[in-house]
């Protein structure tokens, strides 16, 4: 029995900030002080508050150390672990109250969250199956195969109201029921862990922090539909997730929780790992299955749907990582428990990767129906540097922008669709007043054009034409007819593209046109970018009565575009200026402005 447990984040974000070296140094210092039998070091998954990583929590005190460096470890071991004195300078300050440490659950970032899919992330060692089992792991699988019929399992999932967390929100139970109803000699269960949206890292974090939750849920799904084989399709760019998945698979086989005769029930189920090469289109279900088959990842027309004819032509269900992460808890706690969270049509919680112009970037899980304002201002800590909230992009390249006028919208599947956005997998990128919405639409179209598989003309050619028009507008060369043409082309692509990715590609353009049309018109009519982002429309100017003649700007200008003498106002030759902004960053007197 250890007197102290030190939990260190081992997710990708903290690992990139040297958490592995921190763990090594911790073990070294603990050994040097002779504390090996008293202090246990645990590598966990993501705690969620990525902006403050690397993160370390010491129990039983619950001290939350943030932005820890390797050089801080000797002090933490000496002062805290040996002498029992908390190193207050390293504490997450919102956990400090009147010289005491308050619970993380009572800090603004965590108190409005409800962790279901993320329940074990940051809590257990994801590479230790015994720790997962200690948290009721595989109890749901045991209950299902020894006490329930496949139809009873599907009914619980149906009654829970769980909708797919990967995009469109199709009811999970209905998908399972369709596959179960199709008689075949072979069926498959697939997991979509391809997560290709810019700014999205929800599925990656679950796989890194709680891989057994996905394996258990896939086995439950296999029992429910009559399948004995599953596949996890994960992108190779997630090396930590891949490693921990493989460890989890090996452990589950060793414990008899995958393979033949699970729980002596006569039920067989196994899972294979398949690595994707990073093609965004392979996040689409039919393209993903084609890739698993060893072919070029391209989508196919539907119907027939995968539940009828999927992988290798057999009935197949495909859910994403977050969807599966809810299954075991629904089986153990019941449909009513799950429905007690969220809204009538969108039950449960949703995980969001919170990024962009926000104080607390990271991973959050909130009940469906939580307002965007609560996520941005309370959980996320608001917009830094005194800037104002302008919009939030949800659903990545397939989603749309939510403007400040809808800041109080309750986030669920139907509300987002109503305003031209979508839930998507859960990326939530916050933008402030310095963001150009035309440029944002252009950014997502560049991504879509680059990632289009090219199989259908509306997507292959149509998105390129959209990008060309957007590029023309951001250069100040657009016309009002271009805006009309842009809108017309968007609707054509939506109606005629082959797969869901192509059909939703115009969403960022349509939503910005809907809520920020004035910015498009400013680019066209006034040849001006209101946010000062589009370089072709920018002009840097020195305000003479503010300039002190310090020469700092002229010294950093890479092209010699700034002239003037010491202690006298300087000027910028716009014909030479490359609009890099170095002068504006260097000026201490706010004498340089963008027009």
mmCIF file of C-alpha atoms in Angstrom, residues 277-591:
data_model
loop_
_atom_site.group_PDB
_atom_site.id
_atom_site.type_symbol
_atom_site.label_atom_id
_atom_site.label_comp_id
_atom_site.label_asym_id
_atom_site.label_seq_id
_atom_site.Cartn_x
_atom_site.Cartn_y
_atom_site.Cartn_z
ATOM 1 C CA UNK A 277 -2.180 6.551 -43.807
ATOM 2 C CA UNK A 278 -3.869 9.832 -42.887
ATOM 3 C CA UNK A 279 -6.403 10.229 -45.695
ATOM 4 C CA UNK A 280 -9.257 12.402 -44.415
ATOM 5 C CA UNK A 281 -11.762 10.643 -46.682
ATOM 6 C CA UNK A 282 -11.130 7.379 -44.821
ATOM 7 C CA UNK A 283 -13.119 8.842 -41.954
ATOM 8 C CA UNK A 284 -16.175 8.219 -44.165
ATOM 9 C CA UNK A 285 -17.538 4.772 -43.329
ATOM 10 C CA UNK A 286 -17.551 3.160 -46.776
ATOM 11 C CA UNK A 287 -14.077 4.545 -47.618
ATOM 12 C CA UNK A 288 -12.776 3.271 -44.278
ATOM 13 C CA UNK A 289 -14.036 -0.246 -44.952
ATOM 14 C CA UNK A 290 -12.578 -0.194 -48.455
ATOM 15 C CA UNK A 291 -9.227 0.740 -46.927
ATOM 16 C CA UNK A 292 -9.426 -2.114 -44.396
ATOM 17 C CA UNK A 293 -9.972 -4.456 -47.368
ATOM 18 C CA UNK A 294 -6.607 -3.307 -48.727
ATOM 19 C CA UNK A 295 -7.970 -1.134 -51.520
ATOM 20 C CA UNK A 296 -7.738 2.581 -52.241
ATOM 21 C CA UNK A 297 -9.861 4.404 -49.670
ATOM 22 C CA UNK A 298 -12.774 5.715 -51.723
ATOM 23 C CA UNK A 299 -16.449 5.987 -50.725
ATOM 24 C CA UNK A 300 -19.285 4.026 -52.293
ATOM 25 C CA UNK A 301 -22.882 5.069 -52.922
ATOM 26 C CA UNK A 302 -25.434 4.184 -50.219
ATOM 27 C CA UNK A 303 -27.724 2.196 -50.119
ATOM 28 C CA UNK A 304 -26.864 -0.535 -49.527
ATOM 29 C CA UNK A 305 -25.768 0.618 -46.083
ATOM 30 C CA UNK A 306 -22.921 -1.154 -44.259
ATOM 31 C CA UNK A 307 -25.420 -2.789 -41.861
ATOM 32 C CA UNK A 308 -26.624 -4.706 -44.936
ATOM 33 C CA UNK A 309 -23.463 -4.896 -47.039
ATOM 34 C CA UNK A 310 -20.292 -3.525 -45.516
ATOM 35 C CA UNK A 311 -16.805 -4.872 -44.909
ATOM 36 C CA UNK A 312 -15.980 -7.687 -47.372
ATOM 37 C CA UNK A 313 -19.616 -7.483 -48.503
ATOM 38 C CA UNK A 314 -20.943 -8.624 -45.106
ATOM 39 C CA UNK A 315 -23.239 -6.860 -42.576
ATOM 40 C CA UNK A 316 -21.073 -4.441 -40.599
ATOM 41 C CA UNK A 317 -21.521 -1.814 -37.920
ATOM 42 C CA UNK A 318 -19.135 1.108 -37.624
ATOM 43 C CA UNK A 319 -19.035 3.469 -34.648
ATOM 44 C CA UNK A 320 -16.377 5.910 -33.571
ATOM 45 C CA UNK A 321 -14.246 5.736 -30.422
ATOM 46 C CA UNK A 322 -16.361 8.081 -28.304
ATOM 47 C CA UNK A 323 -19.568 6.216 -29.134
ATOM 48 C CA UNK A 324 -18.042 2.945 -27.950
ATOM 49 C CA UNK A 325 -16.649 4.620 -24.823
ATOM 50 C CA UNK A 326 -20.236 5.107 -23.581
ATOM 51 C CA UNK A 327 -21.465 1.540 -24.123
ATOM 52 C CA UNK A 328 -20.174 -0.281 -21.022
ATOM 53 C CA UNK A 329 -21.508 2.428 -18.710
ATOM 54 C CA UNK A 330 -24.934 2.264 -20.375
ATOM 55 C CA UNK A 331 -25.050 -1.519 -19.862
ATOM 56 C CA UNK A 332 -24.005 -1.271 -16.204
ATOM 57 C CA UNK A 333 -26.023 1.796 -15.175
ATOM 58 C CA UNK A 334 -28.999 1.519 -17.508
ATOM 59 C CA UNK A 335 -30.694 3.500 -20.249
ATOM 60 C CA UNK A 336 -32.497 5.801 -17.806
ATOM 61 C CA UNK A 337 -29.203 6.845 -16.218
ATOM 62 C CA UNK A 338 -27.822 7.854 -19.621
ATOM 63 C CA UNK A 339 -31.028 9.654 -20.584
ATOM 64 C CA UNK A 340 -30.891 11.637 -17.334
ATOM 65 C CA UNK A 341 -28.088 13.636 -18.974
ATOM 66 C CA UNK A 342 -28.468 15.806 -22.041
ATOM 67 C CA UNK A 343 -31.634 16.744 -23.914
ATOM 68 C CA UNK A 344 -34.689 14.816 -25.081
ATOM 69 C CA UNK A 345 -33.336 14.175 -28.582
ATOM 70 C CA UNK A 346 -29.624 14.224 -27.725
ATOM 71 C CA UNK A 347 -29.032 12.134 -24.618
ATOM 72 C CA UNK A 348 -25.797 11.858 -22.660
ATOM 73 C CA UNK A 349 -22.617 13.880 -22.853
ATOM 74 C CA UNK A 350 -20.335 15.097 -25.641
ATOM 75 C CA UNK A 351 -16.561 15.406 -25.670
ATOM 76 C CA UNK A 352 -15.131 18.528 -27.314
ATOM 77 C CA UNK A 353 -11.569 19.389 -28.248
ATOM 78 C CA UNK A 354 -11.520 23.040 -27.258
ATOM 79 C CA UNK A 355 -8.968 25.079 -29.189
ATOM 80 C CA UNK A 356 -8.239 28.368 -30.886
ATOM 81 C CA UNK A 357 -8.494 31.773 -29.210
ATOM 82 C CA UNK A 358 -9.419 30.432 -25.776
ATOM 83 C CA UNK A 359 -7.633 30.533 -22.425
ATOM 84 C CA UNK A 360 -8.033 26.876 -21.445
ATOM 85 C CA UNK A 361 -7.422 24.793 -24.535
ATOM 86 C CA UNK A 362 -8.024 21.129 -23.906
ATOM 87 C CA UNK A 363 -10.487 18.294 -23.721
ATOM 88 C CA UNK A 364 -13.911 18.805 -22.123
ATOM 89 C CA UNK A 365 -16.959 16.577 -21.690
ATOM 90 C CA UNK A 366 -20.296 18.224 -20.972
ATOM 91 C CA UNK A 367 -23.949 17.146 -20.951
ATOM 92 C CA UNK A 368 -25.718 17.741 -24.268
ATOM 93 C CA UNK A 369 -27.654 20.983 -24.018
ATOM 94 C CA UNK A 370 -24.824 22.905 -22.352
ATOM 95 C CA UNK A 371 -24.659 26.358 -23.921
ATOM 96 C CA UNK A 372 -21.781 27.527 -26.059
ATOM 97 C CA UNK A 373 -21.360 30.460 -23.653
ATOM 98 C CA UNK A 374 -20.814 28.087 -20.716
ATOM 99 C CA UNK A 375 -18.170 26.173 -22.656
ATOM 100 C CA UNK A 376 -16.337 29.270 -23.885
ATOM 101 C CA UNK A 377 -16.592 31.642 -20.937
ATOM 102 C CA UNK A 378 -16.779 29.354 -17.905
ATOM 103 C CA UNK A 379 -15.063 26.093 -18.796
ATOM 104 C CA UNK A 380 -12.701 27.589 -21.377
ATOM 105 C CA UNK A 381 -11.915 30.673 -19.313
ATOM 106 C CA UNK A 382 -12.917 33.152 -22.023
ATOM 107 C CA UNK A 383 -11.002 34.880 -24.804
ATOM 108 C CA UNK A 384 -7.449 35.947 -23.883
ATOM 109 C CA UNK A 385 -5.880 39.395 -24.278
ATOM 110 C CA UNK A 386 -9.149 41.263 -23.769
ATOM 111 C CA UNK A 387 -10.496 40.305 -27.206
ATOM 112 C CA UNK A 388 -14.156 39.649 -27.977
ATOM 113 C CA UNK A 389 -15.684 36.331 -29.007
ATOM 114 C CA UNK A 390 -16.537 36.344 -32.702
ATOM 115 C CA UNK A 391 -17.424 32.768 -33.672
ATOM 116 C CA UNK A 392 -16.866 29.096 -32.953
ATOM 117 C CA UNK A 393 -16.320 26.464 -35.621
ATOM 118 C CA UNK A 394 -17.817 23.079 -34.842
ATOM 119 C CA UNK A 395 -17.582 19.921 -36.904
ATOM 120 C CA UNK A 396 -14.319 20.780 -38.658
ATOM 121 C CA UNK A 397 -14.354 21.004 -42.478
ATOM 122 C CA UNK A 398 -17.861 19.525 -42.471
ATOM 123 C CA UNK A 399 -19.241 21.978 -39.942
ATOM 124 C CA UNK A 400 -20.028 25.640 -39.748
ATOM 125 C CA UNK A 401 -19.404 28.768 -37.732
ATOM 126 C CA UNK A 402 -21.572 29.788 -34.785
ATOM 127 C CA UNK A 403 -21.580 33.612 -34.421
ATOM 128 C CA UNK A 404 -21.674 35.640 -31.204
ATOM 129 C CA UNK A 405 -25.424 36.186 -31.707
ATOM 130 C CA UNK A 406 -25.876 32.453 -31.004
ATOM 131 C CA UNK A 407 -23.519 32.270 -28.044
ATOM 132 C CA UNK A 408 -26.366 31.059 -25.829
ATOM 133 C CA UNK A 409 -27.361 28.197 -28.126
ATOM 134 C CA UNK A 410 -27.793 24.867 -26.352
ATOM 135 C CA UNK A 411 -25.426 22.511 -28.088
ATOM 136 C CA UNK A 412 -27.030 19.353 -29.392
ATOM 137 C CA UNK A 413 -27.369 17.703 -32.794
ATOM 138 C CA UNK A 414 -30.597 19.387 -33.892
ATOM 139 C CA UNK A 415 -29.820 22.916 -32.664
ATOM 140 C CA UNK A 416 -26.514 22.997 -34.526
ATOM 141 C CA UNK A 417 -28.071 21.726 -37.758
ATOM 142 C CA UNK A 418 -30.746 24.398 -37.483
ATOM 143 C CA UNK A 419 -28.166 27.192 -37.682
ATOM 144 C CA UNK A 420 -26.133 25.588 -40.475
ATOM 145 C CA UNK A 421 -23.461 23.874 -38.406
ATOM 146 C CA UNK A 422 -23.114 20.315 -37.120
ATOM 147 C CA UNK A 423 -21.738 18.437 -34.142
ATOM 148 C CA UNK A 424 -19.228 16.465 -36.165
ATOM 149 C CA UNK A 425 -16.773 14.484 -34.112
ATOM 150 C CA UNK A 426 -16.393 17.313 -31.602
ATOM 151 C CA UNK A 427 -13.724 19.795 -32.622
ATOM 152 C CA UNK A 428 -14.609 23.263 -31.302
ATOM 153 C CA UNK A 429 -12.360 26.066 -32.514
ATOM 154 C CA UNK A 430 -12.932 29.478 -30.932
ATOM 155 C CA UNK A 431 -12.269 32.669 -32.901
ATOM 156 C CA UNK A 432 -11.956 36.264 -31.764
ATOM 157 C CA UNK A 433 -12.330 39.632 -33.511
ATOM 158 C CA UNK A 434 -8.924 39.288 -35.195
ATOM 159 C CA UNK A 435 -10.216 36.353 -37.291
ATOM 160 C CA UNK A 436 -11.298 36.929 -40.884
ATOM 161 C CA UNK A 437 -14.304 34.720 -41.628
ATOM 162 C CA UNK A 438 -13.643 34.692 -45.375
ATOM 163 C CA UNK A 439 -10.132 33.478 -44.639
ATOM 164 C CA UNK A 440 -11.543 30.782 -42.301
ATOM 165 C CA UNK A 441 -13.815 29.493 -45.069
ATOM 166 C CA UNK A 442 -10.823 29.501 -47.408
ATOM 167 C CA UNK A 443 -8.730 27.553 -44.856
ATOM 168 C CA UNK A 444 -11.264 24.751 -44.606
ATOM 169 C CA UNK A 445 -11.757 24.631 -48.381
ATOM 170 C CA UNK A 446 -7.995 24.319 -48.862
ATOM 171 C CA UNK A 447 -8.099 21.320 -46.538
ATOM 172 C CA UNK A 448 -11.059 19.743 -48.339
ATOM 173 C CA UNK A 449 -9.545 20.253 -51.803
ATOM 174 C CA UNK A 450 -6.301 18.674 -50.651
ATOM 175 C CA UNK A 451 -8.085 15.719 -49.015
ATOM 176 C CA UNK A 452 -10.747 15.016 -51.663
ATOM 177 C CA UNK A 453 -10.415 11.466 -52.942
ATOM 178 C CA UNK A 454 -11.350 12.729 -56.410
ATOM 179 C CA UNK A 455 -13.874 10.009 -57.150
ATOM 180 C CA UNK A 456 -16.848 12.309 -57.845
ATOM 181 C CA UNK A 457 -16.841 15.444 -59.994
ATOM 182 C CA UNK A 458 -18.847 17.722 -57.634
ATOM 183 C CA UNK A 459 -16.250 17.299 -54.913
ATOM 184 C CA UNK A 460 -13.122 16.996 -57.057
ATOM 185 C CA UNK A 461 -13.870 19.977 -59.309
ATOM 186 C CA UNK A 462 -16.549 21.852 -57.372
ATOM 187 C CA UNK A 463 -14.487 22.433 -54.237
ATOM 188 C CA UNK A 464 -11.583 23.690 -56.371
ATOM 189 C CA UNK A 465 -13.874 26.234 -58.019
ATOM 190 C CA UNK A 466 -15.105 27.309 -54.564
ATOM 191 C CA UNK A 467 -11.521 27.778 -53.418
ATOM 192 C CA UNK A 468 -10.643 29.798 -56.523
ATOM 193 C CA UNK A 469 -13.526 32.197 -55.894
ATOM 194 C CA UNK A 470 -12.602 32.556 -52.210
ATOM 195 C CA UNK A 471 -8.983 33.201 -53.143
ATOM 196 C CA UNK A 472 -10.116 35.861 -55.605
ATOM 197 C CA UNK A 473 -12.230 37.559 -52.920
ATOM 198 C CA UNK A 474 -9.423 37.564 -50.317
ATOM 199 C CA UNK A 475 -7.158 39.247 -52.854
ATOM 200 C CA UNK A 476 -9.660 42.054 -53.383
ATOM 201 C CA UNK A 477 -10.388 40.928 -56.934
ATOM 202 C CA UNK A 478 -13.881 39.532 -56.337
ATOM 203 C CA UNK A 479 -17.226 40.854 -57.527
ATOM 204 C CA UNK A 480 -20.733 40.683 -56.105
ATOM 205 C CA UNK A 481 -21.501 38.144 -58.808
ATOM 206 C CA UNK A 482 -18.740 35.959 -57.337
ATOM 207 C CA UNK A 483 -20.554 35.877 -54.003
ATOM 208 C CA UNK A 484 -23.765 34.754 -55.741
ATOM 209 C CA UNK A 485 -21.833 32.174 -57.744
ATOM 210 C CA UNK A 486 -20.176 30.932 -54.560
ATOM 211 C CA UNK A 487 -23.529 30.319 -52.906
ATOM 212 C CA UNK A 488 -25.032 28.634 -55.968
ATOM 213 C CA UNK A 489 -22.051 26.282 -56.302
ATOM 214 C CA UNK A 490 -22.225 25.366 -52.607
ATOM 215 C CA UNK A 491 -25.784 24.092 -52.938
ATOM 216 C CA UNK A 492 -24.927 22.194 -56.122
ATOM 217 C CA UNK A 493 -22.086 20.347 -54.370
ATOM 218 C CA UNK A 494 -24.281 19.574 -51.354
ATOM 219 C CA UNK A 495 -26.930 18.033 -53.584
ATOM 220 C CA UNK A 496 -24.651 16.045 -55.885
ATOM 221 C CA UNK A 497 -21.468 14.911 -54.102
ATOM 222 C CA UNK A 498 -21.125 11.166 -53.612
ATOM 223 C CA UNK A 499 -20.362 10.910 -49.885
ATOM 224 C CA UNK A 500 -21.046 12.787 -46.674
ATOM 225 C CA UNK A 501 -17.661 14.502 -46.720
ATOM 226 C CA UNK A 502 -18.266 16.019 -50.140
ATOM 227 C CA UNK A 503 -21.859 16.922 -49.300
ATOM 228 C CA UNK A 504 -20.799 18.824 -46.174
ATOM 229 C CA UNK A 505 -17.671 20.449 -47.640
ATOM 230 C CA UNK A 506 -19.552 23.702 -48.499
ATOM 231 C CA UNK A 507 -20.816 24.146 -44.904
ATOM 232 C CA UNK A 508 -18.010 26.496 -43.738
ATOM 233 C CA UNK A 509 -18.682 28.732 -46.759
ATOM 234 C CA UNK A 510 -22.464 28.717 -46.367
ATOM 235 C CA UNK A 511 -22.372 29.418 -42.622
ATOM 236 C CA UNK A 512 -19.927 32.319 -42.988
ATOM 237 C CA UNK A 513 -22.003 33.717 -45.853
ATOM 238 C CA UNK A 514 -25.110 33.432 -43.674
ATOM 239 C CA UNK A 515 -23.713 35.152 -40.591
ATOM 240 C CA UNK A 516 -20.802 37.240 -41.896
ATOM 241 C CA UNK A 517 -21.894 38.309 -45.375
ATOM 242 C CA UNK A 518 -20.860 41.880 -44.546
ATOM 243 C CA UNK A 519 -17.237 40.708 -44.396
ATOM 244 C CA UNK A 520 -17.479 39.183 -47.871
ATOM 245 C CA UNK A 521 -18.977 42.428 -49.158
ATOM 246 C CA UNK A 522 -16.244 44.510 -47.488
ATOM 247 C CA UNK A 523 -13.618 42.456 -49.317
ATOM 248 C CA UNK A 524 -15.448 42.958 -52.618
ATOM 249 C CA UNK A 525 -16.863 46.486 -52.440
ATOM 250 C CA UNK A 526 -14.284 48.231 -50.264
ATOM 251 C CA UNK A 527 -11.242 46.059 -51.005
ATOM 252 C CA UNK A 528 -10.816 45.835 -47.243
ATOM 253 C CA UNK A 529 -10.397 42.974 -44.780
ATOM 254 C CA UNK A 530 -12.206 44.118 -41.586
ATOM 255 C CA UNK A 531 -10.116 41.772 -39.424
ATOM 256 C CA UNK A 532 -6.841 42.844 -41.020
ATOM 257 C CA UNK A 533 -5.868 39.301 -42.003
ATOM 258 C CA UNK A 534 -5.918 39.074 -45.819
ATOM 259 C CA UNK A 535 -2.467 40.295 -46.823
ATOM 260 C CA UNK A 536 -3.403 41.472 -50.305
ATOM 261 C CA UNK A 537 -5.811 43.992 -48.764
ATOM 262 C CA UNK A 538 -3.521 45.167 -45.956
ATOM 263 C CA UNK A 539 -1.517 48.329 -45.632
ATOM 264 C CA UNK A 540 0.797 49.078 -42.712
ATOM 265 C CA UNK A 541 0.916 52.759 -41.787
ATOM 266 C CA UNK A 542 2.955 54.673 -39.201
ATOM 267 C CA UNK A 543 0.921 57.245 -37.241
ATOM 268 C CA UNK A 544 3.208 60.261 -37.222
ATOM 269 C CA UNK A 545 2.135 61.809 -33.899
ATOM 270 C CA UNK A 546 2.711 58.473 -32.092
ATOM 271 C CA UNK A 547 6.065 57.629 -33.648
ATOM 272 C CA UNK A 548 9.059 58.460 -31.398
ATOM 273 C CA UNK A 549 11.679 57.799 -34.030
ATOM 274 C CA UNK A 550 13.257 54.963 -32.025
ATOM 275 C CA UNK A 551 14.194 53.136 -35.274
ATOM 276 C CA UNK A 552 13.155 49.747 -33.834
ATOM 277 C CA UNK A 553 10.760 49.142 -36.743
ATOM 278 C CA UNK A 554 13.279 49.972 -39.459
ATOM 279 C CA UNK A 555 15.856 47.658 -37.869
ATOM 280 C CA UNK A 556 13.532 44.611 -38.069
ATOM 281 C CA UNK A 557 12.098 45.309 -41.530
ATOM 282 C CA UNK A 558 13.512 42.529 -43.759
ATOM 283 C CA UNK A 559 13.149 44.499 -46.998
ATOM 284 C CA UNK A 560 14.178 48.003 -45.927
ATOM 285 C CA UNK A 561 10.710 49.470 -46.530
ATOM 286 C CA UNK A 562 10.867 51.821 -43.497
ATOM 287 C CA UNK A 563 12.798 55.067 -43.562
ATOM 288 C CA UNK A 564 13.332 57.984 -41.176
ATOM 289 C CA UNK A 565 15.852 59.557 -38.842
ATOM 290 C CA UNK A 566 16.342 59.119 -35.106
ATOM 291 C CA UNK A 567 13.721 60.907 -32.955
ATOM 292 C CA UNK A 568 11.666 61.811 -36.045
ATOM 293 C CA UNK A 569 8.527 60.065 -37.427
ATOM 294 C CA UNK A 570 9.235 57.227 -39.837
ATOM 295 C CA UNK A 571 7.328 56.210 -42.982
ATOM 296 C CA UNK A 572 6.626 52.909 -44.749
ATOM 297 C CA UNK A 573 7.108 52.556 -48.495
ATOM 298 C CA UNK A 574 4.048 50.427 -49.371
ATOM 299 C CA UNK A 575 5.562 49.438 -52.736
ATOM 300 C CA UNK A 576 8.374 47.618 -50.891
ATOM 301 C CA UNK A 577 6.395 46.375 -47.861
ATOM 302 C CA UNK A 578 5.831 42.599 -47.837
ATOM 303 C CA UNK A 579 3.254 42.893 -44.998
ATOM 304 C CA UNK A 580 5.070 40.555 -42.635
ATOM 305 C CA UNK A 581 3.983 42.534 -39.555
ATOM 306 C CA UNK A 582 7.441 42.476 -37.928
ATOM 307 C CA UNK A 583 7.432 46.266 -37.525
ATOM 308 C CA UNK A 584 4.068 46.292 -35.778
ATOM 309 C CA UNK A 585 5.175 43.570 -33.366
ATOM 310 C CA UNK A 586 8.355 45.474 -32.512
ATOM 311 C CA UNK A 587 6.798 48.930 -32.018
ATOM 312 C CA UNK A 588 6.372 49.757 -28.304
ATOM 313 C CA UNK A 589 4.288 52.880 -28.873
ATOM 314 C CA UNK A 590 1.362 51.500 -30.922
ATOM 315 C CA UNK A 591 2.443 53.815 -33.710
#
